[in-house]
mmCIF file of C-alpha atoms and ligand atoms in Angstrom:
data_model
loop_
_atom_site.group_PDB
_atom_site.id
_atom_site.type_symbol
_atom_site.label_atom_id
_atom_site.label_comp_id
_atom_site.label_asym_id
_atom_site.label_seq_id
_atom_site.Cartn_x
_atom_site.Cartn_y
_atom_site.Cartn_z
ATOM 1 C CA MET A 12 -21.059 7.421 2.755
ATOM 2 C CA ASN A 13 -17.437 6.269 2.723
ATOM 3 C CA VAL A 14 -16.212 4.255 -0.233
ATOM 4 C CA ASN A 15 -13.696 1.697 1.015
ATOM 5 C CA ARG A 16 -11.221 0.246 -1.422
ATOM 6 C CA ILE A 17 -7.981 -1.668 -1.180
ATOM 7 C CA ILE A 18 -4.695 -1.677 -3.020
ATOM 8 C CA GLU A 19 -2.590 -4.813 -3.113
ATOM 9 C CA VAL A 20 0.867 -5.069 -1.582
ATOM 10 C CA TYR A 21 3.398 -7.342 -3.269
ATOM 11 C CA GLN A 22 6.023 -9.278 -1.309
ATOM 12 C CA GLY A 23 5.283 -7.354 1.870
ATOM 13 C CA GLU A 24 6.549 -4.069 0.354
ATOM 14 C CA THR A 25 3.869 -1.821 1.854
ATOM 15 C CA LEU A 26 5.672 1.455 1.252
ATOM 16 C CA ASN A 27 6.324 0.621 -2.384
ATOM 17 C CA ALA A 28 2.663 -0.221 -2.902
ATOM 18 C CA LEU A 29 1.671 3.103 -1.358
ATOM 19 C CA ARG A 30 4.168 5.022 -3.507
ATOM 20 C CA GLU A 31 2.974 3.353 -6.677
ATOM 21 C CA PHE A 32 -0.619 4.097 -5.725
ATOM 22 C CA ILE A 33 0.134 7.809 -5.187
ATOM 23 C CA PHE A 34 2.060 7.876 -8.464
ATOM 24 C CA ALA A 35 -0.889 6.365 -10.359
ATOM 25 C CA TRP A 36 -3.295 8.687 -8.588
ATOM 26 C CA TRP A 37 -1.162 11.685 -9.567
ATOM 27 C CA GLN A 38 -1.301 10.646 -13.204
ATOM 28 C CA HIS A 39 -5.057 10.093 -13.271
ATOM 29 C CA ASN A 40 -5.962 13.288 -11.473
ATOM 30 C CA ASN A 41 -3.686 16.053 -12.690
ATOM 31 C CA ILE A 42 -2.177 16.553 -9.265
ATOM 32 C CA THR A 43 0.490 19.245 -9.503
ATOM 33 C CA ALA A 44 2.167 18.894 -6.111
ATOM 34 C CA VAL A 45 2.164 16.750 -2.986
ATOM 35 C CA LEU A 46 3.288 17.931 0.458
ATOM 36 C CA ALA A 47 4.502 14.876 2.338
ATOM 37 C CA PRO A 48 7.353 13.461 4.421
ATOM 38 C CA VAL A 49 10.126 12.070 2.213
ATOM 39 C CA GLU A 50 13.118 9.933 3.090
ATOM 40 C CA LEU A 51 16.607 11.395 3.012
ATOM 41 C CA SER A 52 19.646 9.254 2.485
ATOM 42 C CA ASN A 53 22.530 11.307 3.837
ATOM 43 C CA PRO A 54 22.143 11.552 6.758
ATOM 44 C CA ALA A 55 19.341 9.025 6.880
ATOM 45 C CA GLY A 56 16.100 10.603 8.030
ATOM 46 C CA VAL A 57 12.850 12.160 6.925
ATOM 47 C CA GLN A 58 11.816 15.694 6.049
ATOM 48 C CA LEU A 59 8.762 17.433 4.681
ATOM 49 C CA ALA A 60 8.914 18.247 0.982
ATOM 50 C CA VAL A 61 6.746 19.787 -1.691
ATOM 51 C CA ILE A 62 6.956 17.238 -4.480
ATOM 52 C CA GLU A 63 6.423 18.618 -7.955
ATOM 53 C CA ASP A 64 8.119 15.831 -9.911
ATOM 54 C CA PRO A 65 6.161 12.555 -9.634
ATOM 55 C CA GLN A 66 9.416 10.537 -9.712
ATOM 56 C CA GLN A 67 10.144 11.943 -6.244
ATOM 57 C CA LEU A 68 7.062 10.148 -4.947
ATOM 58 C CA MET A 69 9.242 7.057 -4.717
ATOM 59 C CA SER A 70 10.775 8.476 -1.532
ATOM 60 C CA VAL A 71 7.492 9.418 0.192
ATOM 61 C CA ASN A 72 7.190 7.874 3.634
ATOM 62 C CA PRO A 73 4.248 9.043 5.775
ATOM 63 C CA PHE A 74 4.713 6.153 8.209
ATOM 64 C CA ALA A 75 8.263 6.810 9.427
ATOM 65 C CA PRO A 76 7.687 7.215 13.179
ATOM 66 C CA VAL A 77 8.798 10.803 13.541
ATOM 67 C CA MET A 78 7.235 14.231 13.134
ATOM 68 C CA ILE A 79 9.728 16.926 12.219
ATOM 69 C CA ASN A 80 7.130 19.701 12.045
ATOM 70 C CA ASN A 81 3.370 19.896 12.096
ATOM 71 C CA THR A 82 2.644 19.656 8.350
ATOM 72 C CA ALA A 83 -0.422 21.887 8.733
ATOM 73 C CA GLY A 84 1.788 24.793 9.745
ATOM 74 C CA GLU A 85 4.082 24.176 6.774
ATOM 75 C CA ALA A 86 1.070 23.913 4.486
ATOM 76 C CA LEU A 87 -0.208 27.241 5.736
ATOM 77 C CA GLN A 88 3.075 28.957 4.858
ATOM 78 C CA ILE A 89 3.214 27.293 1.453
ATOM 79 C CA LEU A 90 -0.379 28.178 0.610
ATOM 80 C CA ASP A 91 0.217 31.763 1.725
ATOM 81 C CA ASN A 92 3.034 32.096 -0.804
ATOM 82 C CA HIS A 93 2.235 29.767 -3.724
ATOM 83 C CA SER A 94 -0.754 28.608 -5.646
ATOM 84 C CA PHE A 95 -1.030 25.133 -7.115
ATOM 85 C CA GLU A 96 -3.596 23.842 -9.541
ATOM 86 C CA LYS A 97 -4.054 20.806 -7.347
ATOM 87 C CA LEU A 98 -2.091 20.259 -4.144
ATOM 88 C CA ALA A 99 -2.415 17.071 -2.093
ATOM 89 C CA LEU A 100 -1.479 17.289 1.585
ATOM 90 C CA ILE A 101 -0.574 14.034 3.305
ATOM 91 C CA LEU A 102 -1.344 14.529 6.973
ATOM 92 C CA ARG A 103 -1.360 12.613 10.229
ATOM 93 C CA PRO A 104 -4.642 12.871 12.176
ATOM 94 C CA CYS A 105 -3.396 15.652 14.490
ATOM 95 C CA GLU A 106 -2.029 17.580 11.510
ATOM 96 C CA LEU A 107 -5.294 17.231 9.631
ATOM 97 C CA ARG A 108 -7.196 18.530 12.633
ATOM 98 C CA THR A 109 -4.730 21.405 12.900
ATOM 99 C CA PHE A 110 -5.313 22.263 9.243
ATOM 100 C CA ILE A 111 -9.079 22.264 9.762
ATOM 101 C CA GLU A 112 -8.726 24.283 12.961
ATOM 102 C CA LEU A 113 -6.604 26.857 11.134
ATOM 103 C CA GLY A 114 -9.600 27.214 8.810
ATOM 104 C CA ASN A 115 -11.984 27.526 11.770
ATOM 105 C CA ILE A 116 -9.956 30.361 13.254
ATOM 106 C CA GLY A 117 -9.771 32.128 9.912
ATOM 107 C CA ARG A 118 -6.097 31.595 9.180
ATOM 108 C CA LEU A 119 -6.281 29.676 5.899
ATOM 109 C CA PRO A 120 -6.265 31.551 2.614
ATOM 110 C CA THR A 121 -9.424 31.350 0.519
ATOM 111 C CA GLY A 122 -9.733 29.309 -2.687
ATOM 112 C CA LEU A 123 -8.597 25.933 -1.352
ATOM 113 C CA GLU A 124 -11.116 23.932 -3.385
ATOM 114 C CA ASN A 125 -8.242 22.246 -5.174
ATOM 115 C CA THR A 126 -6.408 21.243 -2.021
ATOM 116 C CA LEU A 127 -6.857 17.572 -1.384
ATOM 117 C CA LEU A 128 -6.633 16.370 2.217
ATOM 118 C CA VAL A 129 -5.162 12.898 2.463
ATOM 119 C CA GLY A 130 -5.058 11.484 5.986
ATOM 120 C CA VAL A 131 -2.966 8.573 7.182
ATOM 121 C CA ASP A 132 -3.583 6.325 10.181
ATOM 122 C CA CYS A 133 -1.050 7.069 12.863
ATOM 123 C CA PRO A 134 0.052 4.775 15.658
ATOM 124 C CA GLY A 135 2.221 7.527 17.153
ATOM 125 C CA VAL A 136 5.757 8.751 16.679
ATOM 126 C CA LEU A 137 9.050 8.742 18.572
ATOM 127 C CA TYR A 138 10.944 11.724 19.918
ATOM 128 C CA PRO A 139 13.474 12.771 17.248
ATOM 129 C CA ASP A 140 16.508 11.585 19.288
ATOM 130 C CA GLU A 141 15.007 8.151 19.732
ATOM 131 C CA PHE A 142 14.061 8.088 16.036
ATOM 132 C CA ARG A 143 17.654 8.936 15.042
ATOM 133 C CA ARG A 144 18.991 6.277 17.403
ATOM 134 C CA GLN A 145 16.736 3.639 15.857
ATOM 135 C CA VAL A 146 17.487 4.852 12.323
ATOM 136 C CA ASP A 147 21.227 4.503 12.997
ATOM 137 C CA ILE A 148 20.651 0.862 13.860
ATOM 138 C CA LEU A 149 17.955 -0.099 11.356
ATOM 139 C CA GLY A 150 17.689 2.563 8.642
ATOM 140 C CA VAL A 151 14.437 4.407 7.886
ATOM 141 C CA GLU A 152 12.894 1.754 5.621
ATOM 142 C CA THR A 153 13.433 -1.132 8.044
ATOM 143 C CA LEU A 154 12.246 0.910 10.994
ATOM 144 C CA THR A 155 9.098 1.881 9.072
ATOM 145 C CA ARG A 156 8.572 -1.723 8.037
ATOM 146 C CA SER A 157 8.746 -2.794 11.657
ATOM 147 C CA VAL A 158 6.178 -0.130 12.665
ATOM 148 C CA LEU A 159 3.868 -1.308 9.888
ATOM 149 C CA HIS A 160 4.401 -4.926 10.909
ATOM 150 C CA ASP A 161 3.433 -4.065 14.503
ATOM 151 C CA LEU A 162 0.262 -2.453 13.172
ATOM 152 C CA SER A 163 -0.601 -5.590 11.311
ATOM 153 C CA GLU A 164 -0.133 -7.615 14.490
ATOM 154 C CA GLY A 165 -2.219 -5.179 16.546
ATOM 155 C CA HIS A 166 0.753 -4.004 18.708
ATOM 156 C CA LEU A 167 -0.120 -0.376 18.680
ATOM 157 C CA GLN A 168 0.793 1.356 21.884
ATOM 158 C CA SER A 169 4.375 1.850 22.962
ATOM 159 C CA THR A 170 5.826 3.739 25.899
ATOM 160 C CA SER A 171 8.745 4.856 23.739
ATOM 161 C CA MET A 172 6.348 7.092 21.803
ATOM 162 C CA ARG A 173 5.980 10.770 22.558
ATOM 163 C CA LYS A 174 3.731 11.565 25.486
ATOM 164 C CA ALA A 175 1.342 13.428 23.164
ATOM 165 C CA CYS A 176 0.950 10.238 21.115
ATOM 166 C CA GLN A 177 0.343 8.027 24.132
ATOM 167 C CA ILE A 178 -2.680 10.175 24.982
ATOM 168 C CA CYS A 179 -3.725 11.086 21.423
ATOM 169 C CA ARG A 180 -7.477 11.168 20.870
ATOM 170 C CA TRP A 181 -7.347 10.628 17.123
ATOM 171 C CA SER A 182 -5.322 7.756 15.725
ATOM 172 C CA SER A 183 -7.273 7.694 12.482
ATOM 173 C CA PRO A 184 -8.013 10.810 10.468
ATOM 174 C CA SER A 185 -11.483 12.255 10.458
ATOM 175 C CA ARG A 186 -12.665 14.635 7.733
ATOM 176 C CA ALA A 187 -9.959 13.716 5.233
ATOM 177 C CA ASP A 188 -11.009 13.559 1.585
ATOM 178 C CA VAL A 189 -9.168 10.266 1.352
ATOM 179 C CA VAL A 190 -7.741 8.116 4.160
ATOM 180 C CA ILE A 191 -4.830 5.725 3.785
ATOM 181 C CA GLY A 192 -5.755 3.045 6.299
ATOM 182 C CA VAL A 193 -3.122 0.757 7.794
ATOM 183 C CA MET A 194 -4.208 0.232 11.373
ATOM 184 C CA GLY A 195 -5.712 -3.171 12.004
ATOM 185 C CA VAL A 196 -5.038 -3.920 8.333
ATOM 186 C CA ASP A 197 -2.957 -6.818 7.019
ATOM 187 C CA VAL A 198 -0.454 -4.326 5.591
ATOM 188 C CA GLU A 199 1.847 -6.970 4.234
ATOM 189 C CA ASN A 200 -0.876 -7.746 1.718
ATOM 190 C CA VAL A 201 -3.231 -4.768 1.420
ATOM 191 C CA ILE A 202 -3.714 -1.086 2.253
ATOM 192 C CA LEU A 203 -7.154 0.509 2.664
ATOM 193 C CA ILE A 204 -8.000 3.561 0.587
ATOM 194 C CA ILE A 205 -11.112 5.232 1.967
ATOM 195 C CA ALA A 206 -12.880 8.079 0.140
ATOM 196 C CA ARG A 207 -15.035 10.326 2.307
ATOM 197 C CA ASP A 208 -18.008 9.886 -0.028
ATOM 198 C CA GLU A 209 -19.044 8.728 -3.485
ATOM 199 C CA ILE A 210 -18.451 12.167 -4.986
ATOM 200 C CA ILE A 211 -14.800 12.221 -3.932
ATOM 201 C CA ASP A 212 -14.365 8.582 -4.933
ATOM 202 C CA ALA A 213 -15.611 9.385 -8.445
ATOM 203 C CA ARG A 214 -13.853 12.740 -8.731
ATOM 204 C CA GLU A 215 -10.507 11.218 -7.763
ATOM 205 C CA HIS A 216 -10.995 8.216 -10.043
ATOM 206 C CA LEU A 217 -10.179 5.880 -7.187
ATOM 207 C CA GLU A 218 -11.764 2.918 -8.906
ATOM 208 C CA ARG A 219 -9.094 3.129 -11.608
ATOM 209 C CA VAL A 220 -6.150 3.216 -9.221
ATOM 210 C CA THR A 221 -7.221 0.668 -6.618
ATOM 211 C CA PHE A 222 -7.703 -3.089 -6.798
ATOM 212 C CA LYS A 223 -11.215 -3.691 -5.471
ATOM 213 C CA LEU A 224 -13.666 -2.783 -2.727
ATOM 214 C CA ALA A 225 -12.633 -3.703 0.823
ATOM 215 C CA SER A 226 -14.416 -6.586 2.510
ATOM 216 C CA GLU A 227 -16.689 -6.199 5.534
ATOM 217 C CA TYR A 228 -14.140 -8.137 7.577
ATOM 218 C CA GLN A 229 -11.284 -5.798 6.626
ATOM 219 C CA LEU A 230 -13.319 -2.780 7.675
ATOM 220 C CA SER A 231 -14.698 -4.193 10.887
ATOM 221 C CA HIS A 232 -11.277 -5.502 11.932
ATOM 222 C CA ARG A 233 -9.795 -2.031 11.471
ATOM 223 C CA GLU A 234 -12.637 -0.525 13.513
ATOM 224 C CA THR A 235 -12.064 -3.051 16.309
ATOM 225 C CA ILE A 236 -8.346 -2.280 16.495
ATOM 226 C CA LEU A 237 -8.963 1.463 16.364
ATOM 227 C CA GLY A 238 -11.548 1.146 19.135
ATOM 228 C CA ALA A 239 -9.150 -0.872 21.315
ATOM 229 C CA LEU A 240 -6.394 1.687 20.813
ATOM 230 C CA ALA A 241 -8.752 4.579 21.581
ATOM 231 C CA GLU A 242 -9.749 2.862 24.845
ATOM 232 C CA LYS A 243 -6.132 2.313 25.878
ATOM 233 C CA ARG A 244 -5.261 5.899 25.174
ATOM 234 C CA GLU A 245 -8.333 7.180 26.968
ATOM 235 C CA GLU A 246 -7.265 5.230 30.032
ATOM 236 C CA VAL A 247 -3.758 6.749 29.937
ATOM 237 C CA ARG A 248 -5.209 10.214 29.314
ATOM 238 C CA ASN A 249 -7.748 9.999 32.149
ATOM 239 C CA LYS A 250 -5.103 8.763 34.550
ATOM 240 C CA MET A 251 -2.799 11.559 33.512
ATOM 241 C CA ASN A 252 -5.513 14.222 33.794
ATOM 242 C CA ALA A 253 -6.573 12.892 37.221
ATOM 243 C CA ASN A 254 -2.949 12.894 38.490
ATOM 244 C CA PHE A 255 -2.481 16.371 37.154
ATOM 245 C CA GLN A 256 -5.665 17.574 38.827
ATOM 246 C CA ASP A 257 -4.626 15.942 42.132
ATOM 247 C CA GLN A 258 -1.134 17.365 42.014
ATOM 248 C CA CYS A 259 -2.200 20.674 40.694
ATOM 249 C CA PRO A 260 -5.814 21.775 41.140
ATOM 250 C CA PHE A 261 -6.903 24.341 38.589
ATOM 251 C CA ASN A 262 -7.365 26.955 41.277
ATOM 252 C CA ASP A 263 -3.714 26.610 42.291
ATOM 253 C CA LEU A 264 -1.907 28.882 39.889
ATOM 254 C CA GLY A 265 1.363 28.590 41.818
ATOM 255 C CA CYS A 266 1.397 24.845 41.300
ATOM 256 C CA LEU A 267 0.652 25.231 37.598
ATOM 257 C CA LEU A 268 3.454 27.731 37.213
ATOM 258 C CA SER A 269 5.889 25.410 38.995
ATOM 259 C CA PHE A 270 5.761 23.140 35.934
ATOM 260 C CA PHE A 271 7.601 25.922 34.155
ATOM 261 C CA ALA A 272 10.414 26.111 36.716
ATOM 262 C CA ASN A 273 13.010 25.041 34.134
ATOM 263 C CA CYS A 274 11.663 27.197 31.320
ATOM 264 C CA THR A 275 14.255 29.543 29.826
ATOM 265 C CA LEU A 276 11.674 31.484 27.776
ATOM 266 C CA CYS A 277 13.464 30.385 24.607
ATOM 267 C CA GLY A 278 10.141 30.389 22.691
ATOM 268 C CA GLU A 279 10.850 27.202 20.719
ATOM 269 C CA CYS A 280 7.578 25.605 21.870
ATOM 270 C CA LEU A 281 5.616 28.563 20.529
ATOM 271 C CA LYS A 282 7.487 28.595 17.215
ATOM 272 C CA ALA A 283 6.624 24.923 16.760
ATOM 273 C CA CYS A 284 2.902 25.481 17.288
ATOM 274 C CA PRO A 285 0.926 26.298 14.132
ATOM 275 C CA ILE A 286 -2.015 27.513 16.197
ATOM 276 C CA PHE A 287 -0.052 29.982 18.294
ATOM 277 C CA GLU A 288 0.172 33.315 16.599
ATOM 278 C CA PHE A 289 -1.280 35.899 18.874
ATOM 279 C CA ARG A 290 1.944 37.757 19.486
ATOM 280 C CA LYS A 291 2.056 38.373 15.768
ATOM 281 C CA THR A 292 -1.479 39.728 15.614
ATOM 282 C CA ALA A 293 -1.992 41.298 19.035
ATOM 283 C CA SER A 294 -0.922 44.872 19.114
ATOM 284 C CA LEU A 295 1.782 44.877 21.719
ATOM 285 C CA HIS A 296 1.422 48.510 22.676
ATOM 286 C CA LYS A 297 -2.004 47.785 24.114
ATOM 287 C CA ALA A 298 -1.371 44.250 25.313
ATOM 288 C CA SER A 299 -2.665 43.761 28.830
ATOM 289 C CA LEU A 300 -2.844 40.824 31.179
ATOM 290 C CA VAL A 301 -6.532 40.375 30.334
ATOM 291 C CA GLU A 302 -5.828 40.474 26.619
ATOM 292 C CA ASP A 303 -3.058 37.902 27.042
ATOM 293 C CA LEU A 304 -5.262 35.609 29.117
ATOM 294 C CA VAL A 305 -8.054 35.757 26.552
ATOM 295 C CA LEU A 306 -5.671 35.011 23.697
ATOM 296 C CA ILE A 307 -3.987 32.193 25.612
ATOM 297 C CA SER A 308 -7.353 30.605 26.370
ATOM 298 C CA ARG A 309 -8.307 30.778 22.667
ATOM 299 C CA TRP A 310 -5.015 29.258 21.663
ATOM 300 C CA LEU A 311 -5.431 26.422 24.161
ATOM 301 C CA ALA A 312 -9.037 25.843 23.084
ATOM 302 C CA SER A 313 -7.793 25.353 19.516
ATOM 303 C CA CYS A 314 -4.919 23.041 20.498
ATOM 304 C CA THR A 315 -5.076 19.819 18.514
ATOM 305 C CA GLY A 316 -2.660 17.886 20.722
ATOM 306 C CA CYS A 317 0.044 17.467 18.075
ATOM 307 C CA GLY A 318 2.787 17.445 20.723
ATOM 308 C CA MET A 319 5.211 19.626 18.775
ATOM 309 C CA CYS A 320 5.510 22.143 21.623
ATOM 310 C CA GLU A 321 6.762 19.527 24.083
ATOM 311 C CA GLN A 322 8.936 17.887 21.440
ATOM 312 C CA GLU A 323 10.803 21.155 20.851
ATOM 313 C CA CYS A 324 11.384 21.936 24.532
ATOM 314 C CA GLU A 325 14.964 21.187 25.488
ATOM 315 C CA GLN A 326 14.243 21.888 29.157
ATOM 316 C CA GLY A 327 11.832 18.988 29.500
ATOM 317 C CA VAL A 328 8.843 21.159 30.475
ATOM 318 C CA PRO A 329 5.895 18.711 30.429
ATOM 319 C CA LEU A 330 3.891 20.740 27.946
ATOM 320 C CA SER A 331 1.781 17.843 26.662
ATOM 321 C CA LEU A 332 0.537 17.265 30.171
ATOM 322 C CA VAL A 333 -0.154 20.929 30.898
ATOM 323 C CA VAL A 334 -1.578 21.812 27.496
ATOM 324 C CA ASN A 335 -3.730 18.681 27.256
ATOM 325 C CA SER A 336 -5.186 19.219 30.727
ATOM 326 C CA LEU A 337 -5.933 22.885 30.109
ATOM 327 C CA ASN A 338 -7.304 22.188 26.638
ATOM 328 C CA HIS A 339 -9.558 19.492 28.072
ATOM 329 C CA ARG A 340 -10.849 21.811 30.763
ATOM 330 C CA ILE A 341 -11.390 24.821 28.490
ATOM 331 C CA CYS A 342 -13.044 22.763 25.739
ATOM 332 C CA GLN A 343 -15.380 21.151 28.261
ATOM 333 C CA GLU A 344 -16.468 24.575 29.464
ATOM 334 C CA LEU A 345 -16.864 25.948 25.937
ATOM 335 C CA GLN A 346 -18.333 22.720 24.523
ATOM 336 C CA TYR A 347 -15.866 22.961 21.695
ATOM 337 C CA THR A 348 -13.832 20.307 19.856
ATOM 338 C CA PRO A 349 -10.880 21.718 17.935
ATOM 339 C CA GLY A 350 -10.367 20.424 14.418
ATOM 340 C CA GLU A 351 -14.006 19.720 13.534
ATOM 341 C CA ILE A 352 -15.003 20.978 10.123
ATOM 342 C CA ASN A 353 -17.145 24.113 9.732
ATOM 343 C CA GLN A 354 -17.245 24.690 13.458
ATOM 344 C CA GLU A 355 -17.773 28.181 14.744
ATOM 345 C CA VAL A 356 -15.218 29.088 17.344
ATOM 346 C CA PRO A 357 -17.028 29.933 20.588
ATOM 347 C CA TRP A 358 -15.624 33.439 20.812
ATOM 348 C CA ILE A 359 -17.312 34.629 17.625
ATOM 349 C CA LYS A 360 -20.755 33.192 18.395
HETATM 350 S S1 SF4 B 10 -0.441 13.144 18.282
HETATM 351 FE FE1 SF4 B 10 -1.718 11.478 17.442
HETATM 352 S S2 SF4 B 10 -1.879 11.847 15.260
HETATM 353 FE FE2 SF4 B 10 -0.220 13.139 16.051
HETATM 354 S S3 SF4 B 10 1.632 11.958 15.697
HETATM 355 FE FE3 SF4 B 10 0.910 11.439 17.754
HETATM 356 S S4 SF4 B 10 -0.457 9.661 17.536
HETATM 357 FE FE4 SF4 B 10 -0.105 10.555 15.532
HETATM 358 S S1 SF4 B 11 10.504 25.478 24.715
HETATM 359 FE FE1 SF4 B 11 10.529 24.947 26.896
HETATM 360 S S2 SF4 B 11 12.104 26.280 27.723
HETATM 361 FE FE2 SF4 B 11 11.551 27.156 25.741
HETATM 362 S S3 SF4 B 11 9.888 28.638 26.188
HETATM 363 FE FE3 SF4 B 11 8.918 26.676 25.725
HETATM 364 S S4 SF4 B 11 8.606 25.732 27.740
HETATM 365 FE FE4 SF4 B 11 10.149 27.314 28.001
HETATM 366 S S1 SF4 B 12 -0.123 23.827 21.871
HETATM 367 FE FE1 SF4 B 12 1.332 22.169 21.479
HETATM 368 S S2 SF4 B 12 0.054 20.372 21.211
HETATM 369 FE FE2 SF4 B 12 -1.286 22.147 21.000
HETATM 370 S S3 SF4 B 12 -1.372 22.561 18.777
HETATM 371 FE FE3 SF4 B 12 0.271 23.813 19.664
HETATM 372 S S4 SF4 B 12 2.128 22.581 19.407
HETATM 373 FE FE4 SF4 B 12 0.388 21.225 19.143
#
């Protein structure tokens, strides 16, 4: 059963409270590195960093509304090349699901017992250009503060967010060891820290680094807000899937391909996708249309909807729409949900 705790926020400084919490947690738990988004000052922005000096935690910002890469893909590369005594990954819900899915499809290295999965609530992110525009006006800290303030007020859905975020199925992380909860939470005063179970709560010494247990009201309010957001997004997603199906029935390949009319085959969408790798593993000399179709269907079945493919496309190909619709259809047929822990992929049953 979850153990729900809170940390206190002083003078509305939510990010500072979070940073101090992670710092204290580091010290109590012999963490050796944290992979997380950090703020940059010149030019102002955010990038992913492996933090090995706890002082650097003071620039961590997992709530800046931008996603530069899918952290799960970065984590995979890091774990392939380094070993840490205890690495904490701070992940948005889609990134966490991607990390788990990479495990399901056999791409994670073994021996990850000391990798701690920390999930953060995510109201969605902006396209990088829009993020930069808003950062130029407000700065990263103020922009983040305004996002957190909106969360507190229950204003969660915005049409300026990426399409993938407007239809995202998972605004709160599932299967994280520890969740940093801000949605539907009075973030100017508290942040929720939720351990997956009593064992993790005790192992991570969360009692020592938090203030007290969360109240029933705090938890149920968060659930209500999350439920309302999930409903809104489901509505947008269903409408989008229905429009797509009307415009482009699945038996009309020509129509589907017309979405790619502007594609220049630059490959940036594929590079941005941590799940896509079949060109690296498939032996090209015996690649056939059937082999490609099978591998594409497996890739799409494992898609976790992170939106990085569409974000990287400079030609405006509506990949979130296409990928989400195909993923939905394939997963329905296969009765598969990408990103669920210990799930057997259908093609090795
Ligand atoms: S796809 Fe979902 S989890 Fe990922 S950034 Fe968007 S809202 Fe957040
Ligand atoms: S990023 Fe866009 S233009 Fe480039 S290959 Fe992908 S869909 Fe085509
Ligand atoms: S196909 Fe696109 S949305 Fe799906 S996991 Fe890859 S990058 Fe993310």
